[in-house]
Short mmCIF file of C-alpha atoms in Angstrom, two decimals:
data_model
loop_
_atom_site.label_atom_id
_atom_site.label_comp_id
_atom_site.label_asym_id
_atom_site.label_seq_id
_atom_site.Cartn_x
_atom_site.Cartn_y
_atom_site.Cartn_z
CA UNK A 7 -31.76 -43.65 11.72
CA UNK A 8 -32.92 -44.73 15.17
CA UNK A 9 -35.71 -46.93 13.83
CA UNK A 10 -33.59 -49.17 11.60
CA UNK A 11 -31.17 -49.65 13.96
CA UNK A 12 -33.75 -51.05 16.33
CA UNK A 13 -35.14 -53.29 14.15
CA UNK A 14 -31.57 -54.45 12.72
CA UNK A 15 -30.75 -55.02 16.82
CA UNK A 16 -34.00 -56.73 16.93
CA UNK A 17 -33.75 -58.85 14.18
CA UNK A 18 -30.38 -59.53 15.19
CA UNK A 19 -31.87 -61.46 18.45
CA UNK A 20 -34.13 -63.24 16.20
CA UNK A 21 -31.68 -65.03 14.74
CA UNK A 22 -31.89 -66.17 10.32
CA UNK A 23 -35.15 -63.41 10.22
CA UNK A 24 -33.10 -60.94 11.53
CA UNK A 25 -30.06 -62.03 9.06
CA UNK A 26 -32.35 -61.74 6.09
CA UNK A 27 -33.66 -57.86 6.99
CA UNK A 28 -30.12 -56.93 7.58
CA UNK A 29 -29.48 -58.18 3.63
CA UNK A 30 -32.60 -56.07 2.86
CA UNK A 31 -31.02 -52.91 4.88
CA UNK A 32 -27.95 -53.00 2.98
CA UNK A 33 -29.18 -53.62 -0.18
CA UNK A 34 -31.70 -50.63 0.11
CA UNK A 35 -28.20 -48.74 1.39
CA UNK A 36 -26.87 -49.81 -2.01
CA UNK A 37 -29.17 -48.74 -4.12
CA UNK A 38 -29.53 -45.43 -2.63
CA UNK A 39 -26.14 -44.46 -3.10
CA UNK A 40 -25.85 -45.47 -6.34
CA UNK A 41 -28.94 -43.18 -7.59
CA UNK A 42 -26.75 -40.38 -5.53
CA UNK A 43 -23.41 -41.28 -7.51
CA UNK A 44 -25.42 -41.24 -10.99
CA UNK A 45 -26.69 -38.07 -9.86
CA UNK A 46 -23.40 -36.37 -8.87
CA UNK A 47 -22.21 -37.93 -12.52
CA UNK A 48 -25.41 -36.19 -14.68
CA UNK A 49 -24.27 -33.08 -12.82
CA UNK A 50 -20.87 -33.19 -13.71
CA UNK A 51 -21.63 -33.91 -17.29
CA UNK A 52 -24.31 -30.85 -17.56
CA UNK A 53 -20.82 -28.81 -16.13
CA UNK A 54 -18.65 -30.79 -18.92
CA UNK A 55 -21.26 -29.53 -21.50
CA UNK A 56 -21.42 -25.81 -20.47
CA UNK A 57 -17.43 -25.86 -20.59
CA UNK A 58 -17.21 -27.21 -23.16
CA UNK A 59 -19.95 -24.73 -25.70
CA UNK A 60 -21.88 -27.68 -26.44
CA UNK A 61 -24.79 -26.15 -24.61
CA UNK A 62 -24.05 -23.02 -25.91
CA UNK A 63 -23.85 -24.38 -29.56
CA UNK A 64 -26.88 -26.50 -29.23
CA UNK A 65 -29.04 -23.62 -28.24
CA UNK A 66 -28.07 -21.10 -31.03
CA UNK A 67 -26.73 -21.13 -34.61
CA UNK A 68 -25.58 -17.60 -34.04
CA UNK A 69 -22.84 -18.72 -31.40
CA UNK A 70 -21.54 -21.65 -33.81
CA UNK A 71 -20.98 -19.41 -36.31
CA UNK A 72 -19.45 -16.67 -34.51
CA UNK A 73 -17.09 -19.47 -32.60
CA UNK A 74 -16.24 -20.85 -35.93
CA UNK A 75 -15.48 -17.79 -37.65
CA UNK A 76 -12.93 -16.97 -34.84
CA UNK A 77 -11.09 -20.15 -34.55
CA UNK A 78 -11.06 -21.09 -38.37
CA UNK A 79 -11.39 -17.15 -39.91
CA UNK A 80 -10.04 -18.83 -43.40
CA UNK A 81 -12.39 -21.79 -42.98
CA UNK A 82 -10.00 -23.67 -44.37
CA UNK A 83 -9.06 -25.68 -40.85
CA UNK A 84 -6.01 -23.95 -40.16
CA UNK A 85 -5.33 -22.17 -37.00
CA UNK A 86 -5.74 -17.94 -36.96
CA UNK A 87 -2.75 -16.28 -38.23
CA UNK A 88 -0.73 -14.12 -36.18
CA UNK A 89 -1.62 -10.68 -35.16
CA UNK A 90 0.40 -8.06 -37.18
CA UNK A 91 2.64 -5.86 -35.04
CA UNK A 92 1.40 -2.02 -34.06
CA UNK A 93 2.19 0.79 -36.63
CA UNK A 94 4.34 3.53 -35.53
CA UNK A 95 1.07 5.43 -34.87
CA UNK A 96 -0.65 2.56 -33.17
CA UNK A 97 2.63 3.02 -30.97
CA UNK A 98 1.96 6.79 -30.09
CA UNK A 99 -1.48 6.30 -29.34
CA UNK A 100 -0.77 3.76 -26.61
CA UNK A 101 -1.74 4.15 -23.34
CA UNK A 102 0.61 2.36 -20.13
CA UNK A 103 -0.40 1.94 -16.67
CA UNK A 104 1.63 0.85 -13.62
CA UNK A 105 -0.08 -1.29 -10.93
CA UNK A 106 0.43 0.32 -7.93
CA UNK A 107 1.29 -3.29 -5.92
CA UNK A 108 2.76 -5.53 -8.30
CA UNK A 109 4.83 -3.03 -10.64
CA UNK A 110 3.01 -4.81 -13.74
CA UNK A 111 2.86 -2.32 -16.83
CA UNK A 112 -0.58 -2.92 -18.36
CA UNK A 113 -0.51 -1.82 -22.44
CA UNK A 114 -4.24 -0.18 -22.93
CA UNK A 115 -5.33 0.49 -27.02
CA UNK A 116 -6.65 4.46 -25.67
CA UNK A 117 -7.04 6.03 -22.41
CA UNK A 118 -11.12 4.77 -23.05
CA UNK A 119 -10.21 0.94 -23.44
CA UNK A 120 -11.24 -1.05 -20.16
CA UNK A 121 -9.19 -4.08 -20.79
CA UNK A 122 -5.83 -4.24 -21.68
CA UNK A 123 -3.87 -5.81 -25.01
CA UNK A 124 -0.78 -7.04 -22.45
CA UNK A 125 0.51 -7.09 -19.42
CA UNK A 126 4.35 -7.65 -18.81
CA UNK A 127 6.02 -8.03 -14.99
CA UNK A 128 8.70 -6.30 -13.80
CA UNK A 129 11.38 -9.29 -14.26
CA UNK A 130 10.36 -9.34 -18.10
CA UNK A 131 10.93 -5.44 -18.83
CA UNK A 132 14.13 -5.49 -17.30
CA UNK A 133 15.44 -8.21 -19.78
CA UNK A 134 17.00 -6.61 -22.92
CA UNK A 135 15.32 -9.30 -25.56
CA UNK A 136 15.68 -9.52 -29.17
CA UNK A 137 15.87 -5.82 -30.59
CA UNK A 138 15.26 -7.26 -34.08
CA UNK A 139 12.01 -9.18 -33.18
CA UNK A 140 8.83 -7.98 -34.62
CA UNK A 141 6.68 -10.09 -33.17
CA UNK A 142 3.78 -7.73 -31.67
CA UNK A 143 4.33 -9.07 -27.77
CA UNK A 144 8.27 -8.07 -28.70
CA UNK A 145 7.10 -5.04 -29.66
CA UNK A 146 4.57 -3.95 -26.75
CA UNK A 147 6.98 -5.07 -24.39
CA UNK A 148 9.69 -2.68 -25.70
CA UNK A 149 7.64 -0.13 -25.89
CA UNK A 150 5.96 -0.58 -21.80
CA UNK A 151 9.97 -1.35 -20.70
CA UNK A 152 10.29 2.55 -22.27
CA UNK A 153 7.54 3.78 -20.13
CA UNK A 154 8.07 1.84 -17.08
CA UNK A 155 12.10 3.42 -17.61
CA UNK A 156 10.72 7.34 -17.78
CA UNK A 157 7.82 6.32 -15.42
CA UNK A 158 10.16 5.29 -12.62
CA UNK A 159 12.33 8.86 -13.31
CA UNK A 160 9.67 10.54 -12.35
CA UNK A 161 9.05 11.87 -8.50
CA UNK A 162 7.79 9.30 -6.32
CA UNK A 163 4.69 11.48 -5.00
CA UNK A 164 3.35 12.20 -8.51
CA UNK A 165 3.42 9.23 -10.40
CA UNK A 166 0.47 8.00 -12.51
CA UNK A 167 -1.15 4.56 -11.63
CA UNK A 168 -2.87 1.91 -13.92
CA UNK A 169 -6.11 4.11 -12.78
CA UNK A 170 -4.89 6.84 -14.82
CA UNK A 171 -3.23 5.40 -17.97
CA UNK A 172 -1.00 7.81 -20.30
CA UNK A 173 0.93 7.82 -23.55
CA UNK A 174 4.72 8.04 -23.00
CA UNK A 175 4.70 11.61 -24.81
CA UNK A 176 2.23 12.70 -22.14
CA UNK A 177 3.97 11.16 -18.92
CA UNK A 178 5.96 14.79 -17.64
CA UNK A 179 3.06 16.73 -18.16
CA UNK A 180 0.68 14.49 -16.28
CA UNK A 181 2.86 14.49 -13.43
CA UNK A 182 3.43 17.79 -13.35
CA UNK A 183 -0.85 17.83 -13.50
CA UNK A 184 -0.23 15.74 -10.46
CA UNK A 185 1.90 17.57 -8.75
CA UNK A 186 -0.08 20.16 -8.76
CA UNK A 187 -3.07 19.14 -7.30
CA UNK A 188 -1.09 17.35 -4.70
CA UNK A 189 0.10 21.05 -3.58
CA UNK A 190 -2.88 22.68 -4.41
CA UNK A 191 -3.86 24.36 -1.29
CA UNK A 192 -1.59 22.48 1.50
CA UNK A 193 0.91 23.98 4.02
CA UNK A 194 4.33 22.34 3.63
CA UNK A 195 6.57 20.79 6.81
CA UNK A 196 10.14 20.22 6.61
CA UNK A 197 8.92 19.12 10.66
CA UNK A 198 8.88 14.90 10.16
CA UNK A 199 6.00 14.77 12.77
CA UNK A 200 4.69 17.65 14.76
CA UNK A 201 5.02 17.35 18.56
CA UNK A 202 2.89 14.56 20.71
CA UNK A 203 0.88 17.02 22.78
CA UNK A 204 1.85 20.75 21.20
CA UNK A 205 0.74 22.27 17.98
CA UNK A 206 3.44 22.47 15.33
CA UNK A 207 4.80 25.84 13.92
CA UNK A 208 2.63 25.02 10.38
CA UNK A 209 -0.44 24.52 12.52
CA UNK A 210 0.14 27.64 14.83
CA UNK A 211 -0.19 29.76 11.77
CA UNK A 212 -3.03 28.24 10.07
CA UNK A 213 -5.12 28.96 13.30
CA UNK A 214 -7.75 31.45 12.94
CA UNK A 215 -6.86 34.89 13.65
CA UNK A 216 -9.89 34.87 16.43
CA UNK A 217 -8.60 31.92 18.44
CA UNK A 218 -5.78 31.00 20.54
CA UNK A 219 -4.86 27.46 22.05
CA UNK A 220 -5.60 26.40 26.03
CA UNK A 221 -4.91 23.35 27.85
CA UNK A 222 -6.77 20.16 27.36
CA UNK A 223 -6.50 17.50 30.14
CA UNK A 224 -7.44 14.35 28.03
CA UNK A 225 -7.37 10.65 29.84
CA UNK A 226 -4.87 8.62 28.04
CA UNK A 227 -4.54 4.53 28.60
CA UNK A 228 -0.78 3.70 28.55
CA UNK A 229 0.29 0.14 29.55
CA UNK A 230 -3.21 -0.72 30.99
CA UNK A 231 -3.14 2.33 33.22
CA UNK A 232 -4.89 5.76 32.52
CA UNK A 233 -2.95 8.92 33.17
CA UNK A 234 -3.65 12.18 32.16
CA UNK A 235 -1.71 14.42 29.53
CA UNK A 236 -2.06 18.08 28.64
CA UNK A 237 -2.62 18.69 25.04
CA UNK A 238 -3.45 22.66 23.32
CA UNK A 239 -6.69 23.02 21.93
CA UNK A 240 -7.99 25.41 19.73
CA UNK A 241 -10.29 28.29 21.49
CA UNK A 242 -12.58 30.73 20.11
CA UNK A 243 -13.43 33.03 22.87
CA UNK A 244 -15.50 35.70 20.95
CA UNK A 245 -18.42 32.66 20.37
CA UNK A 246 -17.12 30.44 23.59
CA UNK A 247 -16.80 27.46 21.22
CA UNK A 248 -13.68 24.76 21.32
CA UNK A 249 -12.46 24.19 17.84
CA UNK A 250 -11.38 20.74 16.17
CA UNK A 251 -7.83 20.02 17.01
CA UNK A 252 -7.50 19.27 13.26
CA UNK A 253 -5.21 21.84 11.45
CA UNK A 254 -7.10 21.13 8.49
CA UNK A 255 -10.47 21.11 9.87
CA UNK A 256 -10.79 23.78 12.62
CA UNK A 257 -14.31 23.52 13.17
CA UNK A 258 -16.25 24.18 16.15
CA UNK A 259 -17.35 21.64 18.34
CA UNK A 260 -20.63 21.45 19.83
CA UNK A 261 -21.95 19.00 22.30
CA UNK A 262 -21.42 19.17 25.93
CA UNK A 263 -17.48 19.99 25.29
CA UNK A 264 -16.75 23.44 26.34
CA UNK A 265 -14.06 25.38 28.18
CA UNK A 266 -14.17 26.79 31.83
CA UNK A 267 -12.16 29.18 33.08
CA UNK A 268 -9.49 28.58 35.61
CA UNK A 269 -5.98 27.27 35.23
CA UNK A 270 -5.48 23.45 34.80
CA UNK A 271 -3.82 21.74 37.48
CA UNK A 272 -1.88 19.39 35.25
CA UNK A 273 1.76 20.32 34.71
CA UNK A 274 1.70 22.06 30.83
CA UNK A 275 3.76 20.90 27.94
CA UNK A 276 6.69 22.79 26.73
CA UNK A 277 6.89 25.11 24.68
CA UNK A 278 3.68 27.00 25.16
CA UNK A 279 2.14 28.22 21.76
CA UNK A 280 2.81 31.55 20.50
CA UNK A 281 -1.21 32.41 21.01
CA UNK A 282 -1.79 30.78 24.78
CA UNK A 283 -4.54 31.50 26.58
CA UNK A 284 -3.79 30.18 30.37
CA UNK A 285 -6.88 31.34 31.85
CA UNK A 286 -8.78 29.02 30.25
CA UNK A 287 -9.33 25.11 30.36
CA UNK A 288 -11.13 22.06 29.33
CA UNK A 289 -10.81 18.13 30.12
CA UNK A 290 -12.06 15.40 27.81
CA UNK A 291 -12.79 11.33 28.79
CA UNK A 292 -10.42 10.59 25.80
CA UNK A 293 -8.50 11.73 22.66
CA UNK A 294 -11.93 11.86 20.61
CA UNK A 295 -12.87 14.89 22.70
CA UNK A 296 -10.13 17.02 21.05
CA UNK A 297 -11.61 16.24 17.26
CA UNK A 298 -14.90 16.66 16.06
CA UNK A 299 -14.93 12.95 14.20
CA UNK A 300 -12.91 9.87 13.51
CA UNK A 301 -11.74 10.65 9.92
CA UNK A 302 -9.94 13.87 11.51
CA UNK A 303 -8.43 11.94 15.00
CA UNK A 304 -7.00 9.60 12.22
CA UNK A 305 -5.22 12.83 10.79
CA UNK A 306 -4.40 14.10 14.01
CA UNK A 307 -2.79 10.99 15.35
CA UNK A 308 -1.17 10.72 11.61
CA UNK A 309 0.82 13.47 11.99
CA UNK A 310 2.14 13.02 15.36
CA UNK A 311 2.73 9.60 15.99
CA UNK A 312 4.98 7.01 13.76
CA UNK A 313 3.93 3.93 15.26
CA UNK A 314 0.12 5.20 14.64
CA UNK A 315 1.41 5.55 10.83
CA UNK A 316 2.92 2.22 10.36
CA UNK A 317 -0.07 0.65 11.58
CA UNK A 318 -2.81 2.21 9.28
CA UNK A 319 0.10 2.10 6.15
CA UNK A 320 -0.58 -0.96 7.03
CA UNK A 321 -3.84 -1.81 7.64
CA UNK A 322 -4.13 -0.07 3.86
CA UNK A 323 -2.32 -2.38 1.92
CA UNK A 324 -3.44 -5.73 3.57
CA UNK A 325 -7.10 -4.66 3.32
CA UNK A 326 -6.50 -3.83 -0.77
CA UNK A 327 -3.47 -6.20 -1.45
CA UNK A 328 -3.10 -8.96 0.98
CA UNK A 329 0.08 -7.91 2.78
CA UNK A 330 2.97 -5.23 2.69
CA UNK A 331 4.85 -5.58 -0.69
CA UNK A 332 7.71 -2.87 -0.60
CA UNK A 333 6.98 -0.06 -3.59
CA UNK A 334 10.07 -0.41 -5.36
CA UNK A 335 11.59 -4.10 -5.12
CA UNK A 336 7.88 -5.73 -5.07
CA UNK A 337 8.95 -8.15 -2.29
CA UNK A 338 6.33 -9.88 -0.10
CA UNK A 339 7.19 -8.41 3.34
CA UNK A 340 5.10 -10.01 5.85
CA UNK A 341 5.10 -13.03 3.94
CA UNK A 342 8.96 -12.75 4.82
CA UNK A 343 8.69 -12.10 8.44
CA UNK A 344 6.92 -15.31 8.88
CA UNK A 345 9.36 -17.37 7.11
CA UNK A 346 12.25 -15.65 8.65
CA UNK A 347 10.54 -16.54 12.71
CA UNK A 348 9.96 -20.29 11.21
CA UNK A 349 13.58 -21.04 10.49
CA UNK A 350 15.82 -21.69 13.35
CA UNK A 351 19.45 -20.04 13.05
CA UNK A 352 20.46 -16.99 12.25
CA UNK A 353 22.46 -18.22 9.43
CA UNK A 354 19.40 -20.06 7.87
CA UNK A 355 17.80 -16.41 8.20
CA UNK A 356 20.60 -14.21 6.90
CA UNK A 357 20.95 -16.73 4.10
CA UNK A 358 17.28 -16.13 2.92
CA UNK A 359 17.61 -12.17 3.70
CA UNK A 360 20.23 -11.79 1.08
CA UNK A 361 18.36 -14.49 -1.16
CA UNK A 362 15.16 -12.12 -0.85
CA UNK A 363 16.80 -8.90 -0.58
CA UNK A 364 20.36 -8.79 -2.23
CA UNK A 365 20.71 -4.93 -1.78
CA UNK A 366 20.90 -5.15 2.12
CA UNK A 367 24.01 -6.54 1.94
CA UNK A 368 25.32 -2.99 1.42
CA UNK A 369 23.94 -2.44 5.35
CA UNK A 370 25.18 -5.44 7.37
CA UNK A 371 24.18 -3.52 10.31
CA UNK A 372 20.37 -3.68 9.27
CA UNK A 373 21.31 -7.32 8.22
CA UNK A 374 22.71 -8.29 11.46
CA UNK A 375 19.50 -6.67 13.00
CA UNK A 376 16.97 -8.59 10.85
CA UNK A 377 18.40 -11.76 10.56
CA UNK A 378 18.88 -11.24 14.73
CA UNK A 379 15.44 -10.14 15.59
CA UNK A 380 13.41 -10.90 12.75
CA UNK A 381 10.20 -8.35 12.94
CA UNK A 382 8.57 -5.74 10.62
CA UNK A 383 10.14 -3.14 12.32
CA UNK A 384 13.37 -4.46 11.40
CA UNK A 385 12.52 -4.95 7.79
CA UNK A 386 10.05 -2.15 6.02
CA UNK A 387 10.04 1.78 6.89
CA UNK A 388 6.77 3.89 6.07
CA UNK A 389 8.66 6.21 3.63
CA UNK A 390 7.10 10.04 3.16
CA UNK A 391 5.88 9.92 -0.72
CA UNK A 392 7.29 13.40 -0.90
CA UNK A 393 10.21 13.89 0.64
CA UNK A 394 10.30 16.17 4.00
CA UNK A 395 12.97 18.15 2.99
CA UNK A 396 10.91 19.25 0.28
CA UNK A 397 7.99 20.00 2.20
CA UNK A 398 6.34 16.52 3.48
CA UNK A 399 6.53 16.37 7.05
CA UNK A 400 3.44 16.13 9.00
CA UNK A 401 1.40 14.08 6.76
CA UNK A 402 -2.06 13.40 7.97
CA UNK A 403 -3.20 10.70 5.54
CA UNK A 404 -2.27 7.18 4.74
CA UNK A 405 -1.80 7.45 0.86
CA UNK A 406 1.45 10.16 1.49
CA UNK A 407 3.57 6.89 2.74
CA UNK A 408 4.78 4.40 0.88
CA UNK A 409 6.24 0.83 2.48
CA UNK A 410 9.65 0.06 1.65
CA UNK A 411 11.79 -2.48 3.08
CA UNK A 412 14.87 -1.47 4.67
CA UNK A 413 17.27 -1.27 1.99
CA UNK A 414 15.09 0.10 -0.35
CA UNK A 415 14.39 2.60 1.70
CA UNK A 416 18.24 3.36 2.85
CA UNK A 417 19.05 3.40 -1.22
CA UNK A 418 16.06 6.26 -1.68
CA UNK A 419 17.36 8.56 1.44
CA UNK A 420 21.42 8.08 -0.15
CA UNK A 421 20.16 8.73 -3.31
CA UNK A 422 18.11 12.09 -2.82
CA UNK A 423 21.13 13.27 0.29
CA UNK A 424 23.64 13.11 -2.08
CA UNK A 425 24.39 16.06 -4.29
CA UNK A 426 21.45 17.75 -4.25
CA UNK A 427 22.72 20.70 -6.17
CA UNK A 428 22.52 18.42 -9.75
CA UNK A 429 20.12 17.30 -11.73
CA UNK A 430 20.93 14.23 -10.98
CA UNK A 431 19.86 14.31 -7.64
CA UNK A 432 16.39 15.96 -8.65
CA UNK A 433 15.50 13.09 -10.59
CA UNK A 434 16.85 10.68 -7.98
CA UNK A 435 13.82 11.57 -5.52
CA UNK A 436 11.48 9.86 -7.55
CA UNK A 437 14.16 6.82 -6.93
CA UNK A 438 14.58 4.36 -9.45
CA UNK A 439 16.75 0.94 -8.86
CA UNK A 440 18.97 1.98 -11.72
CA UNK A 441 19.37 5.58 -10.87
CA UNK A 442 19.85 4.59 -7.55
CA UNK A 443 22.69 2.81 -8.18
CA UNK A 444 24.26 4.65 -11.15
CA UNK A 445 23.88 7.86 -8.49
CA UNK A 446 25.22 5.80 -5.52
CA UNK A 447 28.18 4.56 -7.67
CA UNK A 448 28.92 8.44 -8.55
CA UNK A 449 29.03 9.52 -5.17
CA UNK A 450 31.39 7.08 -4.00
CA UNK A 451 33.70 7.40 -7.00
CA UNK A 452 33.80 11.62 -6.56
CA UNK A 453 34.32 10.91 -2.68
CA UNK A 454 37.25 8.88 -3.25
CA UNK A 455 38.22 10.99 -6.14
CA UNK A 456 38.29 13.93 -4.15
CA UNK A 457 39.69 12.58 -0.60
CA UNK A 458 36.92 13.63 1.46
CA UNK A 459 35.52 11.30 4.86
CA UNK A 460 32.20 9.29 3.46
CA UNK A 461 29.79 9.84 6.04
CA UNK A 462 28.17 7.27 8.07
#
């Protein structure tokens, strides 16, 4: 500190005395770091010790026996045999769960076992292995590569995660359990999104037989500037009361927001709702005005805007995963974006697209866009769990999207277009790689067989 370096500066001036206190300093220096460095090494062999069980041993007979009995069971000084492979009924009574990010097929003992006997990747199921191994990993990894194959032929939107483990006997009918409660109770939309400022047909008639929609002048900031855009609010004129803009909320809004009557002077959007009320109005500071809380502005702006649903996808998966893997190929999207701005040709990039993603190849127009203007625009798609043919347009929450990379996502929508009349085609819109191709393959062969223009 301060002090010591006066007197060392001191001492210094003095000539041999200050030579001699200088010794002193640095010896005192010496021996205080040594007393830190055989403290550091007592701490790191207290850490050795508890690693090790020696602490563990030392402090109760109990654990030394227990620890012995599981290395040496015999006692003899051997290592443990081998666990025995599962019995056919050990086999039935398995439970498999899928991990929703990295496609890993956990193997649980019953659908009451917290931790799992295995857990086999993606890479490793797909290999065909030794059919006449009976080692038990051999065997639990034949039997999850089974239920991974009838897990992924199952529709997208009603597939079981590791959350909710099931027996491969019991796979359909907890889907269909699934599927169920996924409908239970919801309007369909073949509509992808409804319109920006105008209620959709499926929310025009779930409005309440007492209300009608009027115009809402609502402040909107659009590149740094506010203007102001007409939306149609829900009205209740028998209580006077504005109603949540929500189609599946409706509720009235209290607060100062209320309507006045009097025509707006903003021009209105077209079309005008079936159930328009012109002689009324109201005008809000901003696009929270319309809803009566954030949860249902996040489901209004959901089901209108696609740029509003990429972002909270999103948002989703890097706030419970870390980044964007896409749902069916597992690859690390944003992790790819990054490396694709880092390298500096557009060979280099294409060269690690089709490295990465082999299946885009079939699209070299998406490839030439990628590896041109790398972006994640260019490379994942929020893809409707359910598809909106079948009912899943509008979606108003983040868990009815799945991210998908490009080609992925190109293979899903050629798999479920084509033929839709055959079976095929019904189990193709839960997409699997394999069906995807086997289905693609078809359709090109019975195109060519039959002479007719693929279509582009």
């Amino acid at each position: 500190g301060p002090p010591r370096r006066g007197r060392l500066l001191a001492g210094a001036d003095a000539g041999d005395s200050g030579g001699d206190e200088a010794s002193a300093l640095l010896r005192e220096c010496s021996s205080a770091d040594a007393r830190m460095w055989a403290s550091l090494q007592r701490n790191a062999e207290e850490i050795d010790e508890v690693f090790s069980g020696a602490v563990q041993q030392s402090a109760s007979g109990s654990y030394t026996q227990t620890a012995a009995a599981r290395d040496d069971p015999s006692g003899n000084g051997l290592p443990p045999p081998p666990l025995a492979p599962p019995s056919a009924a050990e086999l039935e009574a398995l439970h498999f769960g899928v991990s929703p990010h990295t496609r890993y097929v956990h193997v649980f003992a019953s659908s009451t076992s917290d931790v799992s006997m295995a857990a086999f990747p993606p890479h490793e199921l797909a290999l065909d292995g030794d059919s006449c191994a009976t080692t038990r990993r051999e065997v639990l990894r034949r039997a999850a590569s089974a239920f991974l194959r009838s897990w992924e032929a199952q529709p997208a939107h009603c597939r079981p995660f590791a959350e909710l483990p099931c027996t491969l006997a019991s796979l359909p009918q907890q889907c269909e359990g699934l599927r169920q409660v996924i409908n239970e109770g919801r309007a369909h939309s073949r509509q992808r999104h409804a319109p920006r400022s105008a209620p959709s047909e499926r929310e025009q008639a779930s409005l309440p037989s007492s209300a009608v929609w009027i115009p809402a002048a609502v402040r909107e900031c659009r590149t740094g500037t506010f203007e102001v855009r007409v939306h149609w609010q829900p009205f209740d004129p028998s209580c006077g009361s504005l109603l949540c803009a929500n189609s599946a909320c409706f509720r009235p809004l209290g607060g100062a927001r209320l309507a006045e009557r009097g025509r707006t002077p903003h021009p209105l959007p077209d079309p005008l709702p079936e159930r328009a009320r012109l002689e009324w109005r109201t005008e809000h500071e901003s696009s929270l005005g319309l809803v009566c809380g954030g949860a249902c502005l996040k489901a209004h702006q959901l089901a209108r805007d696609p740029a509003s649903v990429r972002r909270t996808v999103r948002r989703a998966h890097v706030k419970l995963s870390g980044s964007v893997f896409c749902q069916h190929c597992g690859v690390d999207l944003l992790a790819l974006v990054a490396q694709l701005k880092g390298l500096p040709s557009e060979e280099a990039r294409r060269a690690l697209l089709l490295a990465r993603l082999p299946h885009l190849a079939r699209w070299p127009g998406k490839l030439d866009r990628a590896a041109t203007e790398p972006s994640e625009g260019r490379l994942w798609e929020a893809d409707h769990r359910r598809e909106v043919r079948d009912g899943g347009g509008e979606a108003a929450s983040e868990g009815a999207f799945d991210p998908l990379c490009v080609g992925c996502h190109q293979r899903k929508t050629n798999a479920t277009t084509r033929g839709r009349g055959d079976d095929e085609a019904v189990r193709l819109r839960g997409f699997s790689f394999r069906g995807a191709a086997e289905g693609s393959e078809a359709g090109n062969r019975k195109g060519a067989a039959s002479g007719a223009p693929r279509k582009r």
